[in-house]
Short mmCIF file of C-alpha atoms and ligand atoms in Angstrom, two decimals:
data_model
loop_
_atom_site.label_atom_id
_atom_site.label_comp_id
_atom_site.label_asym_id
_atom_site.label_seq_id
_atom_site.Cartn_x
_atom_site.Cartn_y
_atom_site.Cartn_z
CA MET U 48 -12.48 -18.04 36.48
CA PRO U 49 -9.42 -16.98 34.50
CA GLU U 50 -8.22 -19.42 31.88
CA PRO U 51 -4.97 -21.22 32.72
CA ILE U 52 -1.99 -19.67 30.97
CA GLU U 53 -0.72 -21.80 28.13
CA VAL U 54 2.89 -22.64 28.84
CA PRO U 55 4.31 -26.14 28.43
CA GLN U 56 3.66 -28.03 31.70
CA GLU U 57 6.29 -30.71 31.44
CA SER U 58 9.93 -30.12 32.21
CA GLY U 59 12.47 -30.44 29.47
CA ALA U 60 13.25 -28.27 26.48
CA GLY U 61 11.24 -25.07 26.30
CA TRP U 62 9.89 -25.24 29.83
CA GLU U 63 10.00 -21.98 31.74
CA PRO U 64 8.86 -21.52 35.32
CA ARG U 65 5.65 -19.53 35.76
CA ILE U 66 5.68 -17.08 38.63
CA VAL U 67 2.72 -15.21 40.03
CA ALA U 68 3.98 -12.01 41.66
CA PHE U 69 1.91 -10.00 44.10
CA PHE U 70 3.47 -6.54 44.31
CA CYS U 71 2.55 -3.67 46.61
CA ASN U 72 1.39 -0.63 44.67
CA TRP U 73 3.65 1.75 46.63
CA CYS U 74 7.00 0.02 46.38
CA THR U 75 7.73 -3.20 44.48
CA TYR U 76 5.22 -2.42 41.75
CA LEU U 77 6.96 0.94 41.20
CA ALA U 78 10.33 -0.81 41.27
CA ALA U 79 9.09 -3.06 38.46
CA ASP U 80 7.99 0.06 36.58
CA LEU U 81 11.35 1.65 37.09
CA ALA U 82 13.11 -1.50 35.94
CA GLY U 83 10.97 -1.30 32.79
CA THR U 84 11.52 2.38 32.04
CA SER U 85 15.26 2.03 32.69
CA ARG U 86 15.29 -0.87 30.22
CA MET U 87 16.77 -3.29 32.69
CA LYS U 88 16.86 -6.85 31.44
CA TYR U 89 15.55 -9.57 33.70
CA ALA U 90 13.72 -12.85 33.48
CA PRO U 91 10.19 -12.30 32.08
CA ASN U 92 8.57 -15.21 33.92
CA ALA U 93 6.31 -13.33 36.31
CA ARG U 94 2.70 -12.32 35.89
CA VAL U 95 2.44 -9.33 38.18
CA ILE U 96 -0.68 -8.66 40.22
CA ARG U 97 -0.81 -5.25 41.86
CA VAL U 98 -2.20 -5.01 45.37
CA MET U 99 -2.55 -1.90 47.53
CA CYS U 100 -0.38 -3.33 50.31
CA SER U 101 1.40 -6.61 51.00
CA GLY U 102 -1.02 -6.90 53.94
CA ARG U 103 -3.83 -7.32 51.41
CA ILE U 104 -2.45 -10.61 50.15
CA ASP U 105 -4.72 -13.31 51.42
CA PRO U 106 -3.00 -16.71 51.79
CA GLN U 107 -5.89 -18.06 49.71
CA PHE U 108 -4.54 -16.05 46.72
CA VAL U 109 -1.22 -17.85 47.00
CA MET U 110 -2.85 -21.26 47.34
CA GLU U 111 -5.05 -20.56 44.36
CA ALA U 112 -2.04 -19.53 42.28
CA PHE U 113 -0.34 -22.85 43.04
CA ALA U 114 -3.55 -24.82 42.56
CA LYS U 115 -4.01 -23.21 39.13
CA GLY U 116 -0.53 -23.99 37.90
CA ALA U 117 2.04 -21.48 39.19
CA ASP U 118 5.52 -22.87 39.79
CA GLY U 119 6.38 -20.11 42.23
CA VAL U 120 4.82 -17.15 44.02
CA LEU U 121 6.72 -13.95 44.79
CA ILE U 122 5.42 -11.35 47.20
CA GLY U 123 6.93 -7.87 47.19
CA GLY U 124 6.21 -5.27 49.86
CA CYS U 125 7.58 -2.11 51.49
CA HIS U 126 10.49 -2.25 53.92
CA PHE U 127 9.56 -2.15 57.62
CA GLY U 128 8.73 1.43 58.55
CA ASP U 129 7.64 2.27 54.99
CA CYS U 130 4.23 0.56 54.76
CA HIS U 131 1.53 3.11 53.86
CA TYR U 132 -0.83 1.37 56.24
CA GLN U 133 1.78 1.12 59.00
CA SER U 134 1.74 -2.58 59.78
CA GLY U 135 0.50 -4.28 56.60
CA ASN U 136 3.96 -5.63 55.87
CA HIS U 137 4.34 -6.99 59.41
CA LYS U 138 1.08 -8.87 58.95
CA ALA U 139 2.26 -10.07 55.56
CA LEU U 140 5.44 -11.47 57.12
CA ARG U 141 3.55 -13.39 59.80
CA ARG U 142 1.07 -14.80 57.31
CA PHE U 143 3.87 -15.70 54.95
CA MET U 144 5.72 -17.62 57.66
CA LEU U 145 2.66 -19.60 58.70
CA LEU U 146 1.56 -20.16 55.10
CA LYS U 147 5.02 -21.48 54.27
CA ARG U 148 4.69 -24.11 57.02
CA VAL U 149 1.38 -25.22 55.55
CA LEU U 150 2.61 -25.28 51.95
CA VAL U 151 5.74 -27.25 52.85
CA GLY U 152 3.48 -29.71 54.69
CA MET U 153 1.48 -30.03 51.47
CA GLY U 154 4.62 -31.00 49.59
CA ILE U 155 5.37 -27.64 47.95
CA GLU U 156 9.10 -26.89 48.23
CA GLU U 157 9.88 -23.77 50.19
CA GLU U 158 11.89 -22.19 47.37
CA ARG U 159 8.61 -21.82 45.49
CA ILE U 160 7.33 -19.09 47.76
CA ARG U 161 9.30 -15.97 48.51
CA LEU U 162 8.75 -12.67 50.27
CA GLU U 163 10.99 -9.67 49.58
CA TRP U 164 10.96 -6.06 50.72
CA ILE U 165 11.73 -3.96 47.65
CA SER U 166 11.33 -0.17 47.67
CA ALA U 167 10.31 1.93 44.65
CA ALA U 168 13.95 2.84 44.06
CA GLU U 169 15.32 -0.70 44.18
CA ALA U 170 14.82 -1.76 40.58
CA ASP U 171 18.16 -3.56 40.67
CA LYS U 172 17.08 -5.59 43.69
CA LEU U 173 13.88 -6.54 41.88
CA ARG U 174 15.91 -7.68 38.88
CA ASP U 175 18.27 -9.75 41.04
CA VAL U 176 15.43 -11.35 43.03
CA MET U 177 13.56 -12.23 39.88
CA ASN U 178 16.60 -13.71 38.14
CA ASP U 179 17.54 -15.64 41.25
CA MET U 180 14.05 -17.02 41.73
CA VAL U 181 13.81 -18.09 38.09
CA ALA U 182 17.17 -19.83 38.39
CA ARG U 183 16.10 -21.69 41.52
CA LEU U 184 12.75 -22.70 40.05
CA THR U 185 14.38 -23.82 36.84
CA ALA U 186 16.67 -26.06 38.87
CA LEU U 187 13.68 -27.38 40.82
CA GLY U 188 11.53 -28.02 37.74
CA PRO U 189 7.79 -27.58 37.38
CA LEU U 190 5.43 -27.95 40.29
CA GLN U 191 3.43 -31.04 39.46
CA LEU U 192 0.54 -31.27 41.87
CA GLU U 193 -0.94 -34.74 42.15
CA VAL U 194 -4.34 -33.20 41.65
CA PRO U 195 -3.79 -30.88 38.68
CA ALA U 196 -5.41 -27.50 38.04
CA GLU U 197 -8.27 -29.11 36.10
CA GLY U 198 -9.24 -31.08 39.21
CA PHE U 199 -10.36 -34.67 39.08
CA THR U 200 -10.81 -35.24 35.36
CA GLU U 201 -12.41 -38.33 33.91
CA ALA U 202 -9.16 -39.22 32.14
CA ALA U 203 -7.12 -38.98 35.33
CA ARG U 204 -9.74 -41.01 37.15
CA ILE U 205 -9.62 -43.80 34.60
CA THR U 206 -5.84 -43.88 34.71
CA GLU U 207 -5.97 -44.19 38.48
CA LEU U 208 -8.73 -46.75 38.32
CA GLU U 209 -6.58 -48.89 36.05
CA GLU U 210 -3.77 -48.49 38.52
CA VAL U 211 -5.76 -49.40 41.63
CA THR U 212 -7.45 -52.36 40.00
CA ALA U 213 -4.36 -53.68 38.18
CA MET J 97 -46.21 -48.92 46.95
CA SER J 98 -47.16 -45.76 48.79
CA ASP J 99 -46.88 -42.46 47.02
CA LYS J 100 -44.96 -40.85 49.85
CA PRO J 101 -41.68 -39.30 48.70
CA LYS J 102 -38.89 -41.86 48.59
CA VAL J 103 -35.61 -41.20 50.34
CA ALA J 104 -32.37 -43.16 50.58
CA PHE J 105 -29.44 -43.02 53.00
CA TYR J 106 -25.98 -44.31 52.23
CA TRP J 107 -22.55 -44.27 53.84
CA CYS J 108 -19.17 -44.17 52.20
CA SER J 109 -15.87 -43.50 53.97
CA SER J 110 -17.28 -42.47 57.35
CA CYS J 111 -17.29 -43.38 61.03
CA GLY J 112 -21.00 -44.11 61.47
CA GLY J 113 -21.53 -40.88 63.39
CA CYS J 114 -23.76 -39.49 60.66
CA GLU J 115 -26.01 -42.54 60.91
CA GLU J 116 -26.17 -41.92 64.66
CA ALA J 117 -27.09 -38.33 63.94
CA VAL J 118 -30.12 -39.45 61.95
CA VAL J 119 -31.22 -41.75 64.75
CA ASP J 120 -30.54 -38.92 67.23
CA LEU J 121 -33.37 -37.00 65.67
CA ALA J 122 -35.36 -38.93 68.32
CA GLU J 123 -39.06 -38.09 68.12
CA GLN J 124 -38.45 -35.91 65.11
CA ILE J 125 -37.35 -38.98 63.17
CA LEU J 126 -40.84 -40.42 63.57
CA ASP J 127 -42.24 -37.38 61.77
CA VAL J 128 -39.71 -37.91 59.03
CA VAL J 129 -40.47 -41.62 58.83
CA ALA J 130 -44.19 -40.89 58.65
CA ALA J 131 -43.69 -38.39 55.85
CA VAL J 132 -41.40 -40.45 53.62
CA ASP J 133 -40.72 -43.92 52.38
CA ILE J 134 -37.17 -45.02 53.16
CA VAL J 135 -36.21 -47.21 50.21
CA PHE J 136 -32.53 -47.80 51.01
CA TRP J 137 -30.58 -47.52 54.28
CA PRO J 138 -27.96 -50.27 54.68
CA VAL J 139 -27.28 -49.51 58.33
CA ALA J 140 -30.92 -50.03 59.34
CA LEU J 141 -32.96 -51.71 56.61
CA ASP J 142 -32.45 -54.80 54.52
CA PHE J 143 -32.55 -53.39 51.00
CA LYS J 144 -29.74 -54.27 48.62
CA LYS J 145 -27.91 -52.53 45.85
CA ALA J 146 -29.93 -54.57 43.35
CA ASP J 147 -33.14 -53.06 44.74
CA VAL J 148 -31.80 -49.61 44.01
CA GLU J 149 -30.65 -50.64 40.55
CA ALA J 150 -34.15 -51.87 39.80
CA MET J 151 -35.69 -48.47 40.55
CA GLU J 152 -36.45 -46.00 37.83
CA ASP J 153 -33.95 -43.20 37.35
CA GLY J 154 -34.97 -40.11 39.31
CA SER J 155 -37.59 -42.01 41.27
CA ILE J 156 -36.02 -41.28 44.67
CA LEU J 157 -36.78 -37.76 45.87
CA ALA J 158 -33.60 -37.36 47.90
CA ALA J 159 -30.55 -39.48 48.59
CA PHE J 160 -28.51 -38.52 51.65
CA VAL J 161 -24.95 -39.73 51.28
CA ASN J 162 -22.48 -39.41 54.13
CA GLY J 163 -18.77 -40.23 54.09
CA ALA J 164 -15.95 -39.36 51.74
CA ILE J 165 -15.04 -41.26 48.59
CA ARG J 166 -12.00 -43.45 49.08
CA THR J 167 -12.77 -46.65 47.16
CA THR J 168 -14.09 -47.66 43.74
CA GLU J 169 -17.15 -49.17 45.40
CA GLN J 170 -18.08 -45.92 47.11
CA GLU J 171 -17.66 -44.09 43.85
CA GLU J 172 -19.92 -46.57 42.07
CA MET J 173 -22.62 -46.17 44.75
CA ALA J 174 -22.34 -42.37 44.51
CA HIS J 175 -23.00 -42.58 40.75
CA LEU J 176 -25.84 -45.04 41.22
CA LEU J 177 -27.62 -42.89 43.80
CA ARG J 178 -27.00 -39.77 41.71
CA ARG J 179 -28.86 -41.47 38.86
CA LYS J 180 -31.75 -42.69 40.95
CA ALA J 181 -32.31 -39.53 43.00
CA LYS J 182 -33.71 -36.17 41.96
CA VAL J 183 -31.76 -34.50 44.74
CA LEU J 184 -28.39 -35.73 45.97
CA VAL J 185 -27.45 -34.41 49.39
CA ALA J 186 -23.90 -34.53 50.78
CA PHE J 187 -24.55 -35.28 54.43
CA GLY J 188 -21.90 -34.36 56.99
CA SER J 189 -18.32 -33.08 56.84
CA CYS J 190 -16.86 -36.08 55.00
CA ALA J 191 -19.25 -35.98 52.06
CA HIS J 192 -19.16 -32.17 52.14
CA LEU J 193 -15.38 -31.51 52.28
CA GLY J 194 -13.62 -34.83 52.87
CA GLY J 195 -13.84 -34.75 56.67
CA ILE J 196 -11.40 -36.55 58.96
CA PRO J 197 -10.75 -39.35 56.38
CA ALA J 198 -9.34 -36.72 54.00
CA LEU J 199 -6.45 -36.07 56.38
CA ALA J 200 -5.11 -39.26 54.80
CA ASN J 201 -4.46 -37.04 51.76
CA LEU J 202 -1.22 -36.14 53.55
CA TRP J 203 -0.08 -39.62 52.48
CA ASP J 204 -0.74 -41.85 49.48
CA ARG J 205 -1.96 -45.40 49.02
CA GLU J 206 1.50 -46.88 49.16
CA ALA J 207 2.39 -45.12 52.42
CA ILE J 208 -0.96 -46.01 53.99
CA PHE J 209 -0.73 -49.69 53.01
CA ALA J 210 2.85 -49.86 54.24
CA THR J 211 1.83 -48.49 57.64
CA VAL J 212 -1.33 -50.48 58.04
CA TYR J 213 -0.19 -53.83 56.64
CA ARG J 214 3.52 -53.81 57.48
CA THR J 215 4.95 -51.41 60.02
CA THR J 216 2.47 -50.88 62.87
CA PRO J 217 3.74 -52.73 65.96
CA SER J 218 0.60 -54.83 66.18
CA THR J 219 0.81 -56.08 62.61
CA VAL J 220 1.94 -59.64 62.04
CA ASN J 221 2.34 -60.13 58.30
CA PRO J 222 5.50 -62.13 57.66
CA ASP J 223 4.57 -62.80 54.03
CA GLY J 224 3.90 -59.13 53.34
CA VAL J 225 0.38 -59.82 52.07
CA MET J 226 -1.21 -56.68 50.65
CA PRO J 227 -4.83 -56.01 49.72
CA GLN J 228 -5.60 -57.12 46.16
CA VAL J 229 -8.61 -56.19 44.07
CA ALA J 230 -8.93 -59.80 42.99
CA THR J 231 -7.38 -63.00 44.22
CA SER J 232 -8.21 -66.65 43.72
CA HIS J 233 -8.86 -68.96 46.60
CA ASN J 234 -9.45 -72.68 46.04
CA GLY J 235 -10.43 -71.94 42.50
CA ASP J 236 -12.84 -69.10 43.38
CA TRP J 237 -12.23 -65.46 42.80
CA VAL J 238 -12.53 -63.07 45.71
CA THR J 239 -12.65 -59.36 45.03
CA LEU J 240 -12.21 -56.15 47.01
CA PRO J 241 -12.89 -52.55 46.00
CA GLY J 242 -9.91 -50.56 44.67
CA PHE J 243 -8.37 -48.03 47.03
CA TYR J 244 -7.72 -44.61 45.50
CA ASN J 245 -4.64 -42.55 46.25
CA THR J 246 -6.75 -39.55 47.16
CA VAL J 247 -9.83 -39.15 49.32
CA ARG J 248 -12.48 -37.03 47.60
CA SER J 249 -15.56 -35.20 48.70
CA LEU J 250 -18.84 -36.33 47.12
CA ASP J 251 -18.96 -33.36 44.72
CA GLN J 252 -15.52 -34.28 43.38
CA VAL J 253 -17.09 -37.51 42.11
CA THR J 254 -20.57 -36.54 40.97
CA SER J 255 -22.81 -33.49 41.02
CA VAL J 256 -24.30 -32.64 44.41
CA ASP J 257 -27.42 -30.56 44.94
CA TYR J 258 -27.21 -29.69 48.62
CA TYR J 259 -24.88 -29.97 51.56
CA ILE J 260 -25.73 -30.61 55.20
CA PRO J 261 -22.59 -29.66 57.13
CA GLY J 262 -21.21 -30.92 60.42
CA CYS J 263 -19.30 -33.72 62.09
CA ALA J 264 -21.91 -34.91 62.63
CA PRO J 265 -24.79 -32.66 61.50
CA THR J 266 -26.85 -31.56 64.50
CA PRO J 267 -30.52 -32.54 64.92
CA ASN J 268 -31.67 -28.96 64.27
CA ILE J 269 -29.68 -28.67 61.09
CA ILE J 270 -30.92 -32.03 59.79
CA ALA J 271 -34.54 -31.36 60.67
CA GLY J 272 -34.34 -27.90 59.07
CA ALA J 273 -32.78 -29.33 55.93
CA VAL J 274 -35.33 -32.13 55.62
CA GLN J 275 -38.16 -29.65 56.06
CA THR J 276 -36.69 -27.43 53.36
CA LEU J 277 -36.42 -30.39 50.99
CA LEU J 278 -39.94 -31.66 51.66
CA SER J 279 -41.46 -28.18 51.39
CA GLY J 280 -40.78 -28.23 47.65
CA ASP J 281 -39.49 -24.66 47.89
CA LEU J 282 -35.94 -25.55 47.00
CA PRO J 283 -32.97 -23.19 47.44
CA PRO J 284 -30.52 -22.84 44.52
CA ALA J 285 -28.49 -25.98 43.80
CA GLY J 286 -25.16 -26.00 45.58
CA THR J 287 -26.52 -24.43 48.75
CA VAL J 288 -25.14 -25.46 52.10
CA LEU J 289 -28.25 -25.89 54.24
CA ALA J 290 -27.03 -23.86 57.23
CA PRO J 291 -26.72 -20.11 57.96
CA ASP J 292 -24.18 -18.32 55.76
CA ILE J 293 -22.44 -16.41 58.56
CA ALA J 294 -19.36 -17.14 60.64
CA LEU J 295 -19.75 -18.96 63.95
CA CYS J 296 -18.33 -15.94 65.83
CA GLU J 297 -21.34 -13.90 64.75
CA GLU J 298 -23.71 -16.09 66.75
CA CYS J 299 -21.28 -16.89 69.56
CA PRO J 300 -22.35 -15.96 73.11
CA ARG J 301 -18.74 -14.92 73.80
CA LEU J 302 -18.47 -12.51 70.88
CA ASP J 303 -18.61 -9.44 73.16
CA THR J 304 -15.37 -10.51 74.78
CA LYS J 305 -13.52 -10.87 71.48
CA PRO J 306 -11.49 -7.66 71.02
CA GLN J 307 -11.65 -5.93 67.62
CA ASP J 308 -7.88 -5.83 67.31
CA LEU J 309 -6.94 -8.96 69.16
CA SER J 310 -3.23 -9.23 69.81
CA LEU J 311 -1.70 -12.50 70.99
CA GLU J 312 1.81 -13.26 72.16
CA ARG J 313 1.44 -16.99 71.73
CA PHE J 314 -1.11 -19.73 71.18
CA ARG J 315 -2.09 -22.18 73.84
CA ARG J 316 -3.47 -25.68 73.77
CA PRO J 317 -6.54 -26.52 75.85
CA HIS J 318 -4.61 -28.61 78.40
CA GLU J 319 -2.17 -25.79 79.12
CA ILE J 320 -4.59 -23.36 80.73
CA LEU J 321 -7.64 -23.17 82.93
CA ILE J 322 -10.18 -22.11 80.35
CA ASP J 323 -12.42 -19.23 81.39
CA GLU J 324 -16.04 -20.04 80.63
CA ASP J 325 -17.15 -16.61 79.50
CA THR J 326 -14.26 -15.14 77.54
CA CYS J 327 -13.72 -15.62 73.81
CA LEU J 328 -11.53 -18.70 73.43
CA LEU J 329 -9.35 -17.11 70.79
CA ALA J 330 -8.74 -14.16 73.14
CA GLN J 331 -7.45 -16.77 75.61
CA GLY J 332 -4.95 -17.91 72.98
CA LEU J 333 -6.82 -21.08 72.02
CA LEU J 334 -7.09 -21.88 68.32
CA CYS J 335 -10.84 -21.43 67.98
CA MET J 336 -11.88 -21.84 64.34
CA GLY J 337 -14.99 -19.68 64.84
CA PRO J 338 -13.82 -16.86 62.55
CA ALA J 339 -13.44 -19.23 59.56
CA THR J 340 -16.33 -21.61 60.25
CA ARG J 341 -19.98 -21.54 59.25
CA ALA J 342 -22.54 -21.00 61.99
CA GLY J 343 -25.51 -23.27 62.64
CA CYS J 344 -24.37 -25.90 65.14
CA GLY J 345 -25.66 -23.95 68.12
CA GLN J 346 -22.04 -23.27 69.21
CA LEU J 347 -21.81 -26.78 70.62
CA CYS J 348 -18.10 -26.87 71.37
CA ILE J 349 -18.01 -23.30 72.72
CA ARG J 350 -20.84 -24.16 75.09
CA GLY J 351 -18.78 -27.16 76.21
CA ASN J 352 -15.93 -24.69 76.85
CA MET J 353 -13.81 -26.04 74.03
CA PRO J 354 -12.62 -24.24 70.90
CA CYS J 355 -14.41 -24.84 67.61
CA THR J 356 -12.44 -27.20 65.38
CA GLY J 357 -14.23 -26.14 62.21
CA CYS J 358 -16.56 -29.03 61.38
CA PHE J 359 -19.22 -26.93 59.62
CA GLY J 360 -16.74 -25.87 56.96
CA PRO J 361 -16.40 -22.33 55.62
CA THR J 362 -19.06 -19.81 54.61
CA SER J 363 -19.80 -19.32 50.91
CA LYS J 364 -17.44 -16.35 50.66
CA VAL J 365 -14.41 -18.41 51.66
CA HIS J 366 -12.57 -20.62 49.13
CA ASP J 367 -10.26 -22.28 51.58
CA GLN J 368 -11.14 -22.55 55.25
CA GLY J 369 -7.57 -23.17 56.39
CA GLY J 370 -6.15 -20.33 54.31
CA LYS J 371 -8.73 -17.95 55.68
CA TYR J 372 -8.08 -19.04 59.26
CA LEU J 373 -4.31 -18.95 59.06
CA SER J 374 -4.57 -15.44 57.67
CA ALA J 375 -6.71 -14.35 60.61
CA ILE J 376 -4.60 -15.83 63.36
CA ALA J 377 -1.23 -14.87 61.87
CA SER J 378 -2.32 -11.24 61.80
CA MET J 379 -3.26 -11.42 65.50
CA LEU J 380 0.25 -12.33 66.64
CA SER J 381 2.11 -9.48 68.27
CA ALA J 382 5.59 -10.70 67.26
CA THR J 383 7.31 -8.65 64.54
CA GLU J 384 10.72 -10.30 64.16
CA ASP J 385 11.41 -13.59 62.39
CA VAL J 386 12.69 -15.42 65.46
CA ALA J 387 9.81 -14.34 67.69
CA ILE J 388 7.29 -15.20 64.97
CA GLU J 389 8.80 -18.66 64.45
CA SER J 390 8.63 -19.39 68.15
CA ALA J 391 5.00 -18.21 68.38
CA LEU J 392 4.16 -20.42 65.37
CA ASP J 393 5.76 -23.39 67.12
CA GLY J 394 2.68 -23.17 69.36
CA ILE J 395 0.72 -24.75 66.48
CA PRO J 396 2.31 -28.20 66.34
CA ASP J 397 0.09 -29.49 63.53
CA PRO J 398 -1.07 -26.59 61.35
CA ILE J 399 -2.60 -28.68 58.56
CA GLY J 400 -4.39 -31.00 60.96
CA THR J 401 -5.70 -27.96 62.80
CA PHE J 402 -6.75 -25.72 59.93
CA TYR J 403 -7.99 -28.51 57.65
CA ARG J 404 -9.28 -31.02 60.17
CA TYR J 405 -12.48 -31.56 58.22
CA GLY J 406 -11.73 -30.04 54.86
CA LEU J 407 -8.48 -31.15 53.25
CA ALA J 408 -10.16 -32.77 50.22
CA GLY J 409 -12.26 -29.67 49.64
CA SER J 410 -9.33 -27.26 50.09
CA LEU J 411 -7.68 -25.45 47.20
CA LEU J 412 -4.72 -27.85 47.16
CA ARG J 413 -6.83 -30.95 47.96
CA ARG J 414 -3.93 -33.16 48.99
CA ARG J 415 -0.22 -33.25 49.67
CA THR J 416 1.98 -33.73 46.67
CA MET J 417 4.30 -36.56 47.60
CA THR J 418 7.76 -35.18 46.94
CA PRO J 419 10.60 -37.68 47.10
CA VAL J 420 12.51 -35.35 49.48
CA ASP J 421 10.45 -36.03 52.60
CA ALA J 422 8.17 -38.85 51.53
S1 SF4 I 87 -13.30 -17.05 68.28
FE1 SF4 I 87 -14.53 -18.76 69.11
S2 SF4 I 87 -15.01 -18.16 71.23
FE2 SF4 I 87 -14.32 -16.31 70.16
S3 SF4 I 87 -16.19 -15.34 69.42
FE3 SF4 I 87 -15.45 -16.66 67.74
S4 SF4 I 87 -16.50 -18.63 68.03
FE4 SF4 I 87 -16.72 -17.45 69.96
S1 SF4 I 88 -18.39 -25.41 67.45
FE1 SF4 I 88 -17.28 -25.81 65.53
S2 SF4 I 88 -16.45 -27.91 65.70
FE2 SF4 I 88 -18.01 -27.63 67.32
S3 SF4 I 88 -19.90 -28.45 66.37
FE3 SF4 I 88 -19.86 -26.22 65.97
S4 SF4 I 88 -18.87 -26.02 63.94
FE4 SF4 I 88 -18.44 -28.09 64.69
S1 FES I 89 1.90 -0.29 51.54
FE1 FES I 89 3.51 -1.45 50.74
S2 FES I 89 3.53 -3.14 52.09
FE2 FES I 89 1.92 -1.93 52.96
#
């Protein structure tokens, strides 16, 4: 298991939202590359994970990102008609829409998960999406799951025990 | 005392169905009873907690614990049995993954108490009396176990050696598991004692499940006349077969009802609901937002459907109570 990334958890001074970004290899990932080589400036909050197609993104990946401490998840895929595997992005959209219903039901605000179609040429769109998402997440504050990434720790258990037996 | 292997049964947050399941072993239970010494089984035998405490640590061969962990008392018993038993077995969906009781993880203690002790129409509680862990009555103290905010599976409280899945586990699965445990040839710790394949793979209707199933909408069982031979998912019913572990003998399918997922996922799946929602969302034929939304409206309770038996054991474990819609 990867170690959790060390960024201050609590809101307040110095807190920055952590975004896990799943980008399709053929479009959004290249857009991020282009943004880099053209020295565009945009919010550096995302850890990018390259996938071969947005249709490869299993909803379990997104849940795991949140469970392990992400404040937001961004999915980037090819525009309709441009997917290298024809319908991967259509599948991604349907999964995204159902996953969003589940996550909202689990108390995760809908602004925390976002799907965007960004082609290899649209570095400016990538920049705008990223800046916008960071702004929204900053306004929302950190995602504080009631069961944190470490799971049910002894310390948390004792705190709760004190609470339930007070 | 006989030198037969000692076993214990205990129940935590459960419905009693798992106890029934043990009794349902019918004649097979006599073989089990003949082979072992049952040293603790509150539902059937008059041994007390103190009897267990008096035993040497590790002196019980296997303790079978059913039910989820909701209260401080259940947690204490889980720790006690863990200490006394060589092998701790999570018996049934609730001990395995939280089960039906873990659906309460969509609320918290405060919301549950408010509903149960204040707002249900049948409640008469003018003084707003709420459960207390300790209260004095005519000079005596009366105590109750503490009620945690979150329902946990047994392995979220203590270490578990084996899991027997199912709501409730079926006689074959129980008998097979007991045989495995008594044989002394133990599988690696952490094993779920049931086949590690998806239910679809052993389903008699598998031949009628198209490779690239495409569905316009989902249906609920009361909306259609269910064909008895065709794959239920192909009929638009939310059959959890693709995301559920095999081993039950396809009980629900044989009763012409979709699987609701009680055996939990296979070992390759981290989150049964996530895996299932992925599978069924890809099967929808809709491509535009509006059409997709309306097809998804055919699943009125996605969390209750995808996580009916496994919310505690899911990746997110519970709902985070946000003030917005609490
Ligand atoms: S989806 Fe259900 S009915 Fe269809 S093959 Fe799988 S288990 Fe059988
Ligand atoms: S068909 Fe599914 S819900 Fe029914 S007993 Fe088997 S695993 Fe459980
Ligand atoms: S290849 Fe880019 S979304 Fe499928």
